[in-house]
């Protein structure tokens, strides 16, 4: 037996004991699928330059004879050379005797060729080791030579004694894209994509990527954490914990819809994964979906988190109160309860925001309702299972959006949204009723507009009235009918319909302009000036509004002069003069005061301002200290006291009123 033959027997014995040891390690690995099955030494890219450095594994000389791919030249059993990559990137070999193809060191598989592998250097082939049997170390190629292929498909070397799973898949040559060069040996049939091969080539493991993602998450770098979790999932798509961690990063980035999908996938992969259930329940709480939250928080065999359970019970309480308030039309309570539910954690619930918008719409706060809807979170989350007030949540949101659109005159948009809502929940009677009403109102408005455009104002007014039968709180229909009355010369009816429209929608500019024009036709220039001034503040750059305001002011000034008003508060000291003043036509305001009273002194300048602001109103002042008989006859016990008369009849008495209340009362009785 030759010298090289004697040396090659010892590795064969070591290999047998190592395989037995590896099989035990693999058994232990199966008990924990979420942990890495071995430690890896990352040696960088498998196509890096091979530097001429002697490997530590080749410190002991192993003389061998060179052999071709067909076996030993001496006719003895062929010796398969095993290549070992050092930390520096060198490749050395040790010879082991074998007569058949076998697995080499864990992590190093190659095809059935029994000869020393040939590596192409770019100009010629060279053997992976010296052909001299007396060499004391492996000879490395020149550091300037780049190999076109590697015999280590993973680009990694396992630590001695660590186990790995064996694979029965055949090996094939990689076609060569990116950094993983042409001619690399990879496993076939495993669905290895370019991204996966790149990760493997760079020594990445899914657990290492998960660990890096966790580090980024703890630092608050959620986008970077998400990137690491994505890469871990690409390597191990069936790992439920990676999906759950990705959901956590998405939640921190406020991408709640995507986070729900990831948690659902984690639960699908591992139905007993309690952490994924808890995370999903927390997400559903934020989305206002109490039923879904309870299902995942209290799933079989698990004790729910007490903090989350308390949040769930609080949400259910507020939702129940919203439902009760909605049934009886207590819209202020509905606003209060939706705000409380949102403040207690349901901060990303579209249906709760829609509930508040509905309540504001019913309270005739249309602009606030529209603003509320504009703040609804945009989610790609499927809410087909979530319900609110017996309606599918998404259908309820669309239903409220449709009604707000109708209130603001966006009839076409309202019809489209109502139809979509009805399609999502076809059996709900409330949605069917809303859709029918929306269609009838839109049809009436369209018909009325056509008649108005053709000059058929009386018929148009009837058409708008038909629409009001289906929606008695539509300010647009009231305002449009007021335009018909104006054209027909029925200015009092025009003012009346404008008042209805403004009661529903207080900031409705078109209704204010139409009412101001009707006031002008009625000679009520003070009222016209007031409406034009309001519109002027809202539309400061509108020249037509400015011109209309100036004309109304001019007419008001001329009327005041013709009536002999001097725009001053007139003093009354005798009972007879008081009776004469009370009998004057129009509105008269009497201010009972005392010069020694502080409140009287504070409000007196404001009375002078009102006198200038409302020249058609008669303002009188009575000093109770100087006119005791008059004060006693009118039963004045406290000052300041205001009494209002209209055409000789007392209509209101106020004691110590605020400035705003006093002016509002004057405006009310001027109508």
Short mmCIF file of N, CA and C in Angstrom, two decimals, residues 28-122:
data_model
loop_
_atom_site.label_atom_id
_atom_site.label_comp_id
_atom_site.label_asym_id
_atom_site.label_seq_id
_atom_site.Cartn_x
_atom_site.Cartn_y
_atom_site.Cartn_z
N UNK A 28 -32.58 16.89 16.57
CA UNK A 28 -32.85 17.96 17.52
C UNK A 28 -33.36 19.20 16.81
N UNK A 29 -32.93 19.45 15.62
CA UNK A 29 -33.33 20.66 14.87
C UNK A 29 -34.82 20.67 14.55
N UNK A 30 -35.39 19.49 14.29
CA UNK A 30 -36.80 19.42 13.89
C UNK A 30 -37.73 19.91 14.98
N UNK A 31 -37.24 20.00 16.22
CA UNK A 31 -38.09 20.43 17.32
C UNK A 31 -38.27 21.94 17.37
N UNK A 32 -37.51 22.67 16.63
CA UNK A 32 -37.59 24.14 16.69
C UNK A 32 -37.39 24.70 15.30
N UNK A 33 -38.49 24.86 14.57
CA UNK A 33 -38.39 25.26 13.15
C UNK A 33 -38.09 26.73 12.97
N UNK A 34 -38.21 27.53 14.02
CA UNK A 34 -38.03 28.97 13.88
C UNK A 34 -36.63 29.44 14.22
N UNK A 35 -35.73 28.48 14.50
CA UNK A 35 -34.37 28.87 14.83
C UNK A 35 -33.43 28.38 13.74
N UNK A 36 -32.31 29.04 13.53
CA UNK A 36 -31.38 28.58 12.49
C UNK A 36 -30.84 27.20 12.82
N UNK A 37 -30.75 26.33 11.77
CA UNK A 37 -30.30 24.97 12.03
C UNK A 37 -28.80 24.83 12.07
N UNK A 38 -28.04 25.88 11.72
CA UNK A 38 -26.59 25.85 11.89
C UNK A 38 -26.05 27.25 11.84
N UNK A 39 -24.83 27.36 12.37
CA UNK A 39 -24.15 28.65 12.29
C UNK A 39 -23.35 28.70 11.01
N UNK A 40 -23.24 29.87 10.43
CA UNK A 40 -22.56 30.02 9.16
C UNK A 40 -21.42 31.02 9.27
N UNK A 41 -20.39 30.78 8.46
CA UNK A 41 -19.30 31.75 8.33
C UNK A 41 -19.47 32.45 7.00
N UNK A 42 -19.74 33.71 7.06
CA UNK A 42 -19.96 34.47 5.84
C UNK A 42 -18.60 34.85 5.25
N UNK A 43 -18.29 34.26 4.09
CA UNK A 43 -16.99 34.51 3.47
C UNK A 43 -17.08 35.50 2.33
N UNK A 44 -18.18 36.22 2.27
CA UNK A 44 -18.30 37.22 1.20
C UNK A 44 -18.81 36.60 -0.08
N UNK A 45 -18.66 37.32 -1.15
CA UNK A 45 -19.15 36.87 -2.45
C UNK A 45 -18.37 35.66 -2.93
N UNK A 46 -19.05 34.64 -3.51
CA UNK A 46 -18.33 33.46 -4.01
C UNK A 46 -17.51 33.73 -5.25
N UNK A 47 -17.64 34.92 -5.81
CA UNK A 47 -16.83 35.24 -7.00
C UNK A 47 -15.74 36.25 -6.68
N UNK A 48 -15.43 36.40 -5.37
CA UNK A 48 -14.37 37.34 -5.01
C UNK A 48 -13.01 36.79 -5.42
N UNK A 49 -12.05 37.69 -5.50
CA UNK A 49 -10.69 37.29 -5.91
C UNK A 49 -10.11 36.30 -4.92
N UNK A 50 -9.51 35.22 -5.42
CA UNK A 50 -8.89 34.23 -4.54
C UNK A 50 -7.47 34.68 -4.22
N UNK A 51 -7.26 35.05 -2.98
CA UNK A 51 -5.95 35.57 -2.60
C UNK A 51 -5.02 34.43 -2.22
N UNK A 52 -3.71 34.56 -2.50
CA UNK A 52 -2.74 33.47 -2.24
C UNK A 52 -2.40 33.38 -0.77
N UNK A 53 -3.32 32.77 0.00
CA UNK A 53 -3.07 32.61 1.43
C UNK A 53 -3.27 31.15 1.78
N UNK A 54 -2.39 30.61 2.60
CA UNK A 54 -2.44 29.19 2.95
C UNK A 54 -3.55 28.96 3.93
N UNK A 55 -4.43 28.00 3.64
CA UNK A 55 -5.57 27.71 4.50
C UNK A 55 -5.10 27.02 5.77
N UNK A 56 -5.79 27.35 6.86
CA UNK A 56 -5.48 26.70 8.13
C UNK A 56 -5.81 25.23 8.09
N UNK A 57 -6.75 24.85 7.22
CA UNK A 57 -7.12 23.44 7.14
C UNK A 57 -6.08 22.62 6.41
N UNK A 58 -5.14 23.27 5.73
CA UNK A 58 -4.11 22.54 4.98
C UNK A 58 -2.74 22.68 5.63
N UNK A 59 -2.73 22.92 6.96
CA UNK A 59 -1.45 23.07 7.65
C UNK A 59 -0.66 21.78 7.62
N UNK A 60 -1.38 20.65 7.68
CA UNK A 60 -0.69 19.36 7.58
C UNK A 60 -0.63 18.94 6.14
N UNK A 61 0.57 18.49 5.67
CA UNK A 61 0.73 18.11 4.27
C UNK A 61 -0.01 16.82 4.01
N UNK A 62 -0.69 16.77 2.84
CA UNK A 62 -1.40 15.57 2.40
C UNK A 62 -1.00 15.29 0.97
N UNK A 63 0.05 14.53 0.74
CA UNK A 63 0.51 14.28 -0.63
C UNK A 63 -0.46 13.38 -1.35
N UNK A 64 -0.79 13.75 -2.56
CA UNK A 64 -1.68 12.97 -3.41
C UNK A 64 -1.16 13.02 -4.81
N UNK A 65 -1.69 12.16 -5.63
CA UNK A 65 -1.37 12.19 -7.05
C UNK A 65 -2.52 12.77 -7.81
N UNK A 66 -2.25 13.46 -8.87
CA UNK A 66 -3.31 14.09 -9.66
C UNK A 66 -4.09 13.03 -10.37
N UNK A 67 -5.35 13.31 -10.60
CA UNK A 67 -6.21 12.36 -11.29
C UNK A 67 -7.16 13.09 -12.19
N UNK A 68 -7.63 12.44 -13.20
CA UNK A 68 -8.60 13.03 -14.11
C UNK A 68 -10.00 12.71 -13.66
N UNK A 69 -10.95 13.10 -14.48
CA UNK A 69 -12.34 12.88 -14.13
C UNK A 69 -12.73 11.43 -14.20
N UNK A 70 -11.92 10.58 -14.84
CA UNK A 70 -12.27 9.16 -14.98
C UNK A 70 -11.72 8.30 -13.86
N UNK A 71 -10.87 8.82 -12.96
CA UNK A 71 -10.38 8.02 -11.85
C UNK A 71 -8.87 8.06 -11.77
N UNK A 72 -8.29 7.19 -10.90
CA UNK A 72 -6.84 7.18 -10.66
C UNK A 72 -6.12 6.60 -11.87
N UNK A 73 -4.93 7.15 -12.17
CA UNK A 73 -4.12 6.67 -13.29
C UNK A 73 -3.46 5.35 -12.96
N UNK A 74 -3.41 4.98 -11.69
CA UNK A 74 -2.73 3.74 -11.28
C UNK A 74 -3.65 2.55 -11.33
N UNK A 75 -4.94 2.76 -11.63
CA UNK A 75 -5.89 1.67 -11.68
C UNK A 75 -6.48 1.33 -10.34
N UNK A 76 -6.05 1.94 -9.26
CA UNK A 76 -6.62 1.72 -7.93
C UNK A 76 -7.93 2.49 -7.81
N UNK A 77 -8.72 2.22 -6.76
CA UNK A 77 -9.97 2.99 -6.58
C UNK A 77 -9.68 4.48 -6.60
N UNK A 78 -10.55 5.19 -7.29
CA UNK A 78 -10.32 6.64 -7.48
C UNK A 78 -10.46 7.37 -6.17
N UNK A 79 -9.75 8.46 -6.06
CA UNK A 79 -9.77 9.30 -4.86
C UNK A 79 -10.48 10.60 -5.20
N UNK A 80 -11.56 10.90 -4.50
CA UNK A 80 -12.31 12.15 -4.73
C UNK A 80 -11.71 13.26 -3.89
N UNK A 81 -11.38 14.36 -4.54
CA UNK A 81 -10.78 15.49 -3.81
C UNK A 81 -11.88 16.35 -3.21
N UNK A 82 -11.78 16.67 -1.92
CA UNK A 82 -12.74 17.54 -1.23
C UNK A 82 -12.14 18.93 -1.10
N UNK A 83 -12.90 19.92 -1.61
CA UNK A 83 -12.40 21.30 -1.61
C UNK A 83 -12.88 22.00 -0.36
N UNK A 84 -11.98 22.70 0.34
CA UNK A 84 -12.31 23.45 1.55
C UNK A 84 -11.90 24.89 1.36
N UNK A 85 -12.87 25.81 1.57
CA UNK A 85 -12.58 27.23 1.37
C UNK A 85 -12.18 27.87 2.68
N UNK A 86 -11.03 28.54 2.68
CA UNK A 86 -10.55 29.18 3.90
C UNK A 86 -11.17 30.55 4.06
N UNK A 87 -10.92 31.19 5.22
CA UNK A 87 -11.45 32.53 5.47
C UNK A 87 -10.94 33.53 4.45
N UNK A 88 -9.78 33.29 3.87
CA UNK A 88 -9.23 34.25 2.92
C UNK A 88 -9.79 34.07 1.53
N UNK A 89 -10.55 32.98 1.32
CA UNK A 89 -11.10 32.73 -0.01
C UNK A 89 -10.33 31.69 -0.77
N UNK A 90 -9.22 31.11 -0.17
CA UNK A 90 -8.46 30.07 -0.86
C UNK A 90 -9.23 28.76 -0.88
N UNK A 91 -8.85 27.92 -1.80
CA UNK A 91 -9.44 26.59 -1.88
C UNK A 91 -8.32 25.57 -1.71
N UNK A 92 -8.40 24.63 -0.76
CA UNK A 92 -7.44 23.54 -0.58
C UNK A 92 -8.20 22.24 -0.65
N UNK A 93 -7.50 21.15 -0.64
CA UNK A 93 -8.21 19.89 -0.77
C UNK A 93 -7.57 18.85 0.14
N UNK A 94 -8.30 17.82 0.45
CA UNK A 94 -7.78 16.62 1.10
C UNK A 94 -8.39 15.44 0.40
N UNK A 95 -7.64 14.39 0.22
CA UNK A 95 -8.11 13.25 -0.56
C UNK A 95 -8.76 12.23 0.34
N UNK A 96 -9.87 11.66 -0.14
CA UNK A 96 -10.55 10.61 0.59
C UNK A 96 -10.84 9.47 -0.38
N UNK A 97 -10.59 8.25 -0.03
CA UNK A 97 -10.83 7.13 -0.94
C UNK A 97 -12.30 6.79 -1.02
N UNK A 98 -12.80 6.54 -2.18
CA UNK A 98 -14.18 6.12 -2.37
C UNK A 98 -14.31 5.48 -3.73
N UNK A 99 -15.27 4.61 -3.85
CA UNK A 99 -15.53 3.96 -5.14
C UNK A 99 -16.84 4.40 -5.72
N UNK A 100 -17.62 5.17 -4.99
CA UNK A 100 -18.90 5.69 -5.49
C UNK A 100 -19.01 7.15 -5.10
N UNK A 101 -19.96 7.82 -5.76
CA UNK A 101 -20.21 9.24 -5.44
C UNK A 101 -20.86 9.33 -4.06
N UNK A 102 -20.38 10.23 -3.22
CA UNK A 102 -20.95 10.40 -1.88
C UNK A 102 -21.01 11.88 -1.53
N UNK A 103 -21.76 12.16 -0.47
CA UNK A 103 -21.83 13.55 0.02
C UNK A 103 -20.52 13.90 0.68
N UNK A 104 -20.07 15.10 0.42
CA UNK A 104 -18.85 15.60 1.06
C UNK A 104 -19.23 16.31 2.35
N UNK A 105 -18.37 17.18 2.76
CA UNK A 105 -18.57 17.94 3.99
C UNK A 105 -19.88 18.71 3.93
N UNK A 106 -20.66 18.82 5.02
CA UNK A 106 -21.94 19.53 4.98
C UNK A 106 -21.78 20.90 4.33
N UNK A 107 -22.71 21.19 3.39
CA UNK A 107 -22.66 22.47 2.71
C UNK A 107 -21.84 22.42 1.45
N UNK A 108 -21.16 21.31 1.15
CA UNK A 108 -20.33 21.20 -0.05
C UNK A 108 -20.78 19.97 -0.83
N UNK A 109 -21.59 20.18 -1.84
CA UNK A 109 -22.01 19.08 -2.71
C UNK A 109 -21.56 19.39 -4.12
N UNK A 110 -21.21 18.38 -4.85
CA UNK A 110 -20.92 18.58 -6.25
C UNK A 110 -21.34 17.35 -7.01
N UNK A 111 -21.17 17.36 -8.30
CA UNK A 111 -21.63 16.28 -9.15
C UNK A 111 -20.75 15.05 -8.97
N UNK A 112 -21.08 14.00 -9.71
CA UNK A 112 -20.46 12.69 -9.49
C UNK A 112 -19.06 12.56 -10.04
N UNK A 113 -18.50 13.61 -10.56
CA UNK A 113 -17.11 13.53 -11.03
C UNK A 113 -16.19 13.20 -9.88
N UNK A 114 -15.29 12.21 -10.07
CA UNK A 114 -14.41 11.79 -8.97
C UNK A 114 -13.05 12.41 -9.05
N UNK A 115 -12.82 13.21 -10.02
CA UNK A 115 -11.50 13.82 -10.16
C UNK A 115 -11.43 15.15 -9.48
N UNK A 116 -10.23 15.68 -9.43
CA UNK A 116 -10.03 17.02 -8.88
C UNK A 116 -10.77 18.02 -9.75
N UNK A 117 -11.65 18.88 -9.14
CA UNK A 117 -12.43 19.82 -9.95
C UNK A 117 -11.51 20.80 -10.67
N UNK A 118 -11.89 21.11 -11.89
CA UNK A 118 -11.15 22.08 -12.68
C UNK A 118 -11.84 23.42 -12.61
N UNK A 119 -11.10 24.44 -12.37
CA UNK A 119 -11.65 25.81 -12.29
C UNK A 119 -11.05 26.63 -13.40
N UNK A 120 -11.90 27.27 -14.17
CA UNK A 120 -11.43 28.04 -15.30
C UNK A 120 -10.92 29.39 -14.84
N UNK A 121 -9.68 29.70 -15.22
CA UNK A 121 -9.06 30.93 -14.76
C UNK A 121 -9.22 32.06 -15.74
N UNK A 122 -9.74 31.80 -16.91
CA UNK A 122 -9.90 32.87 -17.90
C UNK A 122 -9.06 32.59 -19.12
#
